[in-house]
Tab-separated table of C-alpha atoms in Angstrom:
chain	number	residue	atom	x	y	z
A	1	MET	CA	-50.174	-68.376	-113.538
A	2	ASN	CA	-47.381	-67.599	-111.130
A	3	ARG	CA	-46.864	-63.906	-110.549
A	4	PHE	CA	-44.367	-63.366	-107.812
A	5	PRO	CA	-44.386	-59.809	-106.505
A	6	GLU	CA	-41.109	-58.135	-105.554
A	7	GLN	CA	-39.846	-58.697	-102.042
A	8	LYS	CA	-38.424	-55.214	-101.594
A	9	PRO	CA	-40.861	-52.432	-100.798
A	10	ASN	CA	-41.044	-49.712	-103.449
A	11	ARG	CA	-42.720	-46.329	-103.854
A	12	TYR	CA	-45.946	-47.873	-105.152
A	13	ASP	CA	-46.319	-49.565	-101.776
A	14	ALA	CA	-46.178	-46.141	-100.169
A	15	LEU	CA	-49.101	-45.223	-102.401
A	16	VAL	CA	-51.136	-48.118	-100.981
A	17	ILE	CA	-50.318	-46.995	-97.436
A	18	LEU	CA	-51.338	-43.432	-98.308
A	19	VAL	CA	-54.646	-44.609	-99.768
A	20	VAL	CA	-55.379	-46.711	-96.665
A	21	LEU	CA	-54.527	-43.829	-94.324
A	22	ALA	CA	-56.577	-41.392	-96.415
A	23	LEU	CA	-59.545	-43.748	-96.177
A	24	ALA	CA	-59.054	-43.932	-92.403
A	25	LEU	CA	-58.914	-40.128	-92.173
A	26	LEU	CA	-62.003	-39.719	-94.329
A	27	CYS	CA	-63.897	-42.161	-92.166
A	28	ALA	CA	-62.701	-40.525	-88.946
A	29	ALA	CA	-63.630	-37.054	-90.204
A	30	ARG	CA	-67.212	-38.227	-90.482
A	31	PHE	CA	-67.289	-38.709	-86.730
A	32	TRP	CA	-65.164	-35.723	-85.708
A	33	LEU	CA	-67.244	-33.381	-87.803
A	34	ALA	CA	-70.564	-34.830	-86.709
A	35	PRO	CA	-72.608	-31.852	-85.542
A	36	THR	CA	-73.631	-31.697	-81.901
A	37	ASP	CA	-77.278	-31.014	-81.601
A	38	GLY	CA	-78.925	-29.965	-78.368
A	39	ALA	CA	-78.645	-32.014	-75.187
A	40	ALA	CA	-77.093	-35.453	-75.444
A	41	GLU	CA	-79.009	-38.595	-74.722
A	42	VAL	CA	-78.301	-42.287	-74.787
A	43	VAL	CA	-80.002	-44.384	-77.434
A	44	VAL	CA	-79.903	-48.177	-77.274
A	45	ARG	CA	-80.613	-50.243	-80.358
A	46	ALA	CA	-80.909	-54.000	-80.661
A	47	ASP	CA	-80.836	-55.578	-84.133
A	48	GLY	CA	-81.051	-52.048	-85.528
A	49	ALA	CA	-84.331	-51.194	-83.775
A	50	GLU	CA	-84.453	-48.691	-80.929
A	51	ILE	CA	-85.243	-50.356	-77.603
A	52	ASP	CA	-84.460	-47.591	-75.135
A	53	ARG	CA	-83.701	-43.874	-74.938
A	54	LEU	CA	-82.583	-42.190	-71.742
A	55	PRO	CA	-81.030	-38.852	-70.762
A	56	LEU	CA	-77.433	-38.544	-69.571
A	57	ALA	CA	-78.184	-38.815	-65.862
A	58	ASP	CA	-77.293	-41.411	-63.224
A	59	ALA	CA	-78.944	-44.678	-64.157
A	60	GLU	CA	-78.231	-48.356	-64.564
A	61	ARG	CA	-79.999	-50.523	-67.083
A	62	THR	CA	-79.838	-54.118	-68.211
A	63	TYR	CA	-80.609	-55.249	-71.743
A	64	GLN	CA	-80.963	-58.676	-73.255
A	65	ASN	CA	-80.735	-59.581	-76.907
A	66	ASN	CA	-79.636	-62.535	-78.992
A	67	GLY	CA	-79.012	-64.578	-75.831
A	68	TYR	CA	-76.618	-62.095	-74.206
A	69	THR	CA	-77.056	-59.681	-71.327
A	70	LEU	CA	-75.501	-56.217	-71.073
A	71	ARG	CA	-75.493	-53.911	-68.073
A	72	ILE	CA	-74.844	-50.234	-68.703
A	73	ALA	CA	-74.132	-47.397	-66.313
A	74	VAL	CA	-75.079	-43.857	-67.281
A	75	THR	CA	-73.762	-40.758	-65.508
A	76	ALA	CA	-74.329	-37.068	-66.182
A	77	GLU	CA	-71.339	-37.051	-68.577
A	78	SER	CA	-70.976	-40.482	-70.051
A	79	VAL	CA	-72.234	-44.000	-70.557
A	80	ARG	CA	-70.351	-47.276	-70.396
A	81	VAL	CA	-71.008	-50.993	-70.406
A	82	THR	CA	-70.180	-52.297	-66.937
A	83	GLN	CA	-70.929	-55.940	-67.456
A	84	ALA	CA	-71.464	-58.267	-70.391
A	85	ASP	CA	-71.615	-62.022	-70.593
A	86	CYS	CA	-70.109	-62.192	-74.080
A	87	PRO	CA	-66.755	-63.931	-74.590
A	88	THR	CA	-64.895	-60.994	-76.149
A	89	GLN	CA	-65.849	-58.152	-73.749
A	90	ASP	CA	-65.151	-55.613	-76.494
A	91	CYS	CA	-68.034	-53.435	-75.370
A	92	VAL	CA	-66.719	-53.331	-71.792
A	93	HIS	CA	-63.223	-52.477	-73.063
A	94	THR	CA	-64.576	-49.631	-75.187
A	95	GLY	CA	-64.980	-47.761	-71.892
A	96	ARG	CA	-66.869	-44.525	-71.473
A	97	ILE	CA	-68.370	-42.584	-74.339
A	98	SER	CA	-69.634	-39.061	-73.945
A	99	ARG	CA	-69.513	-37.152	-77.245
A	100	GLN	CA	-72.490	-37.105	-79.552
A	101	GLY	CA	-72.023	-39.577	-82.364
A	102	GLN	CA	-69.870	-41.969	-80.331
A	103	SER	CA	-71.114	-45.482	-79.854
A	104	ILE	CA	-70.393	-48.727	-78.102
A	105	VAL	CA	-70.965	-51.814	-80.206
A	106	CYS	CA	-71.630	-55.253	-78.807
A	107	LEU	CA	-71.478	-57.650	-81.720
A	108	PRO	CA	-72.591	-60.882	-79.977
A	109	ALA	CA	-75.659	-59.207	-78.454
A	110	ARG	CA	-76.169	-57.076	-81.589
A	111	ILE	CA	-76.690	-54.034	-79.388
A	112	VAL	CA	-75.444	-50.543	-80.252
A	113	ILE	CA	-75.350	-47.840	-77.585
A	114	THR	CA	-75.030	-44.362	-79.046
A	115	VAL	CA	-74.794	-40.893	-77.571
A	116	GLU	CA	-77.003	-38.716	-79.726
A	117	GLY	CA	-78.246	-35.185	-79.774
A	118	THR	CA	-81.897	-34.770	-78.993
A	119	GLY	CA	-82.234	-33.341	-82.513
A	120	ALA	CA	-81.297	-35.291	-85.618
A	121	ALA	CA	-79.073	-38.336	-85.327
A	122	PRO	CA	-75.554	-37.942	-86.783
A	123	TYR	CA	-76.251	-40.931	-88.975
A	124	ASP	CA	-79.306	-42.872	-90.011
A	125	ALA	CA	-80.017	-46.393	-88.976
A	126	ILE	CA	-79.951	-48.665	-91.994
A	127	ALA	CA	-81.759	-51.872	-92.645
A	128	GLY	CA	-79.673	-55.047	-92.298
B	1	MET	CA	-60.447	-75.495	-112.447
B	2	ARG	CA	-58.649	-78.831	-112.491
B	3	PHE	CA	-56.527	-80.067	-109.656
B	4	THR	CA	-53.562	-82.302	-110.203
B	5	THR	CA	-52.881	-84.584	-107.243
B	6	LYS	CA	-49.947	-82.394	-106.325
B	7	GLN	CA	-52.025	-79.217	-106.411
B	8	LEU	CA	-54.802	-80.844	-104.425
B	9	THR	CA	-52.327	-81.969	-101.772
B	10	LEU	CA	-50.741	-78.543	-101.641
B	11	CYS	CA	-54.115	-76.812	-101.327
B	12	ALA	CA	-55.186	-79.168	-98.550
B	13	LEU	CA	-51.921	-78.558	-96.702
B	14	LEU	CA	-52.254	-74.799	-97.069
B	15	ALA	CA	-55.884	-74.887	-95.903
B	16	ALA	CA	-54.846	-76.877	-92.832
B	17	LEU	CA	-52.014	-74.420	-92.208
B	18	ALA	CA	-54.346	-71.420	-92.511
B	19	LEU	CA	-56.793	-73.052	-90.115
B	20	ALA	CA	-54.023	-73.763	-87.611
B	21	LEU	CA	-52.706	-70.202	-87.909
B	22	SER	CA	-56.071	-68.604	-87.239
B	23	TYR	CA	-56.515	-70.920	-84.262
B	24	VAL	CA	-53.070	-70.113	-82.842
B	25	GLU	CA	-53.733	-66.420	-83.401
B	26	GLY	CA	-56.865	-66.645	-81.272
B	27	MET	CA	-54.806	-67.883	-78.316
B	28	PHE	CA	-52.865	-64.615	-78.061
B	29	PRO	CA	-54.532	-61.624	-76.464
B	30	ALA	CA	-55.486	-58.968	-79.015
B	31	PRO	CA	-52.688	-56.366	-79.320
B	32	LEU	CA	-55.243	-53.570	-78.945
B	33	PRO	CA	-58.604	-53.472	-77.146
B	34	LEU	CA	-60.459	-53.053	-80.423
B	35	PRO	CA	-62.844	-55.593	-81.891
B	36	GLY	CA	-61.399	-57.200	-84.989
B	37	VAL	CA	-57.732	-56.445	-84.335
B	38	LYS	CA	-55.719	-59.505	-85.296
B	39	LEU	CA	-52.358	-60.117	-86.874
B	40	GLY	CA	-54.080	-61.781	-89.816
B	41	LEU	CA	-51.666	-64.697	-89.953
B	42	ALA	CA	-54.030	-66.700	-92.147
B	43	ASN	CA	-53.612	-63.967	-94.751
B	44	ILE	CA	-50.024	-65.154	-95.198
B	45	VAL	CA	-51.409	-68.399	-96.587
B	46	THR	CA	-53.935	-66.606	-98.814
B	47	LEU	CA	-51.281	-64.338	-100.313
B	48	PHE	CA	-48.799	-67.183	-100.730
B	49	ALA	CA	-51.425	-69.318	-102.474
B	50	LEU	CA	-52.474	-66.373	-104.631
B	51	CYS	CA	-48.926	-65.786	-105.854
B	52	ALA	CA	-47.653	-69.352	-106.000
B	53	LEU	CA	-50.783	-71.140	-107.243
B	54	GLY	CA	-53.240	-68.568	-108.540
B	55	ALA	CA	-56.497	-66.906	-107.538
B	56	PRO	CA	-58.872	-69.912	-107.956
B	57	TYR	CA	-56.697	-72.046	-105.682
B	58	ALA	CA	-56.396	-69.255	-103.131
B	59	LEU	CA	-60.189	-68.902	-103.182
B	60	ALA	CA	-60.676	-72.638	-102.608
B	61	ILE	CA	-58.244	-72.583	-99.677
B	62	LEU	CA	-59.932	-69.493	-98.236
B	63	LEU	CA	-63.413	-71.017	-98.400
B	64	VAL	CA	-62.266	-74.253	-96.760
B	65	ARG	CA	-60.495	-72.308	-94.020
B	66	VAL	CA	-63.449	-69.993	-93.319
B	67	LEU	CA	-66.070	-72.752	-93.312
B	68	LEU	CA	-64.060	-75.205	-91.205
B	69	GLY	CA	-62.935	-72.403	-88.895
B	70	ALA	CA	-66.532	-71.401	-88.163
B	71	MET	CA	-67.446	-75.057	-87.683
B	72	PHE	CA	-64.605	-75.723	-85.228
B	73	ALA	CA	-65.337	-72.552	-83.318
B	74	GLY	CA	-69.002	-73.553	-83.218
B	75	ASN	CA	-69.818	-69.965	-84.063
B	76	ALA	CA	-71.981	-69.499	-87.129
B	77	SER	CA	-72.327	-65.745	-86.649
B	78	ALA	CA	-68.557	-65.330	-86.975
B	79	LEU	CA	-68.812	-66.946	-90.406
B	80	LEU	CA	-70.112	-63.794	-92.088
B	81	TYR	CA	-67.250	-61.737	-90.626
B	82	SER	CA	-64.455	-64.016	-91.751
B	83	LEU	CA	-66.154	-64.693	-95.085
B	84	LEU	CA	-66.655	-61.038	-96.029
B	85	GLY	CA	-63.227	-60.108	-94.629
B	86	GLY	CA	-61.466	-62.965	-96.378
B	87	LEU	CA	-63.182	-62.446	-99.725
B	88	ALA	CA	-62.501	-58.692	-99.677
B	89	ALA	CA	-58.846	-59.313	-98.837
B	90	LEU	CA	-58.440	-61.929	-101.564
B	91	GLY	CA	-60.226	-59.785	-104.147
B	92	VAL	CA	-58.115	-56.707	-103.466
B	93	MET	CA	-54.881	-58.682	-103.313
B	94	ALA	CA	-55.672	-60.439	-106.604
B	95	LEU	CA	-56.153	-57.032	-108.239
B	96	LEU	CA	-53.010	-55.583	-106.660
B	97	VAL	CA	-50.878	-58.571	-107.697
B	98	ARG	CA	-52.190	-58.137	-111.220
B	99	ALA	CA	-51.046	-54.502	-111.175
B	100	LYS	CA	-47.481	-55.894	-111.019
B	101	ARG	CA	-45.988	-52.655	-109.729
B	102	LEU	CA	-46.436	-53.382	-106.043
B	103	SER	CA	-44.116	-55.406	-103.876
B	104	VAL	CA	-45.440	-58.097	-101.584
B	105	TYR	CA	-45.725	-55.425	-98.864
B	106	GLY	CA	-48.127	-53.227	-100.808
B	107	VAL	CA	-50.270	-56.202	-101.792
B	108	SER	CA	-50.377	-57.499	-98.232
B	109	ILE	CA	-51.235	-54.104	-96.715
B	110	GLY	CA	-53.992	-53.616	-99.292
B	111	GLY	CA	-55.344	-57.050	-98.401
B	112	ALA	CA	-55.214	-56.406	-94.655
B	113	ALA	CA	-57.057	-53.091	-95.076
B	114	ALA	CA	-59.673	-54.751	-97.295
B	115	HIS	CA	-60.113	-57.480	-94.678
B	116	GLN	CA	-60.949	-54.872	-92.049
B	117	CYS	CA	-63.376	-53.138	-94.420
B	118	GLY	CA	-65.074	-56.478	-95.107
B	119	GLN	CA	-65.413	-57.221	-91.408
B	120	VAL	CA	-66.824	-53.786	-90.656
B	121	ALA	CA	-69.261	-54.275	-93.549
B	122	ALA	CA	-70.320	-57.592	-91.979
B	123	ALA	CA	-70.832	-55.841	-88.635
B	124	ILE	CA	-72.911	-53.125	-90.319
B	125	VAL	CA	-75.087	-55.784	-91.943
B	126	THR	CA	-75.561	-57.800	-88.731
B	127	LEU	CA	-76.250	-54.773	-86.548
B	128	GLY	CA	-78.332	-52.875	-89.060
B	129	SER	CA	-76.468	-49.750	-87.979
B	130	LEU	CA	-73.571	-47.704	-89.341
B	131	ALA	CA	-72.060	-47.476	-85.839
B	132	PRO	CA	-69.252	-49.995	-86.545
B	133	LEU	CA	-67.821	-47.499	-89.081
B	134	ALA	CA	-66.440	-45.632	-86.070
B	135	TYR	CA	-63.935	-48.453	-85.576
B	136	LEU	CA	-62.731	-48.430	-89.179
B	137	PRO	CA	-60.141	-45.594	-88.942
B	138	ALA	CA	-58.250	-47.291	-86.112
B	139	LEU	CA	-58.578	-50.701	-87.762
B	140	LEU	CA	-57.200	-49.336	-91.045
B	141	VAL	CA	-54.199	-47.743	-89.334
B	142	VAL	CA	-53.482	-51.018	-87.523
B	143	SER	CA	-53.825	-52.938	-90.795
B	144	VAL	CA	-50.880	-51.005	-92.278
B	145	PHE	CA	-48.653	-52.548	-89.608
B	146	THR	CA	-50.161	-56.036	-89.552
B	147	GLY	CA	-50.195	-56.046	-93.367
B	148	ALA	CA	-46.510	-55.111	-93.474
B	149	LEU	CA	-45.717	-57.915	-91.028
B	150	THR	CA	-47.606	-60.593	-92.946
B	151	GLY	CA	-46.155	-59.187	-96.179
B	152	PHE	CA	-42.663	-59.658	-94.775
B	153	VAL	CA	-43.375	-63.288	-93.876
B	154	THR	CA	-45.041	-63.991	-97.231
B	155	GLY	CA	-42.063	-62.439	-99.017
B	156	MET	CA	-39.719	-64.816	-97.215
B	157	LEU	CA	-41.938	-67.786	-98.099
B	158	LEU	CA	-42.147	-66.768	-101.766
B	159	GLY	CA	-38.372	-66.334	-101.884
B	160	ASN	CA	-37.816	-69.813	-100.480
B	161	ARG	CA	-36.427	-72.007	-103.248
B	162	PHE	CA	-37.820	-75.218	-101.811
B	163	LEU	CA	-41.354	-73.838	-101.592
B	164	LYS	CA	-41.007	-72.396	-105.086
B	165	ASN	CA	-40.108	-75.812	-106.465
B	166	VAL	CA	-43.007	-77.435	-104.639
B	167	ALA	CA	-45.466	-74.870	-105.970
B	168	GLU	CA	-44.358	-75.147	-109.576
């Protein structure tokens, strides 16, 4: 029953680290290599369903979902969440996003704000 | 699975410890402004239980910790995150321990990385969008460091003669 692993790191541990980093790289490549497609626009999804779509131009919007409220500010270059009433504030801390394929995720409100090309989306929405 | 009184007591103690650790962890500000970045202190208990007691006991401790943790936090939606994260971490660590070649560091790092994958999977399911995948690269890189740290602590615990005697 008792299998005590060694306490000194060995070269097999390095293999685990390499695998983890390779996985990270693979996952990151998906976003770096996402094709840009036409003009960028902001797409807002709540619970996976699109609720708003607006061009990158000065605007402020407020969204409510799952009992939480988000306020976003859009400029000609970027979009950010300016205010959220969730406890973690992760979406506010994400800051500005501007490149196509980038997104801001608010887990409590279940809202995803993505910058997308006006053509095809860099990834498909999937059913929960 | 049969519990002797000693094993039951030990499991209950470890579950309480894991619960306390995840609570204490929540009192510190996250080291990075990324959702899901934590030291993963409760994983120390999971890995210790896995090595010292065995996978079924570690699973029991994990389930108690996750369920009570969600109940104390009054946050049912966090349950899916910690459940998927915890189960993924335990599953991967059980496999890696079985491989016998890895030290406690490799096992712990594998578990930490699996925990992040599980949490991102939970986020993908709740949001119905693949957007949370964008956080995974950074979370995986962080998990190498947090996994090494918790591996170091677990190694010290496993090397402790008193704890070894208690567990046997």
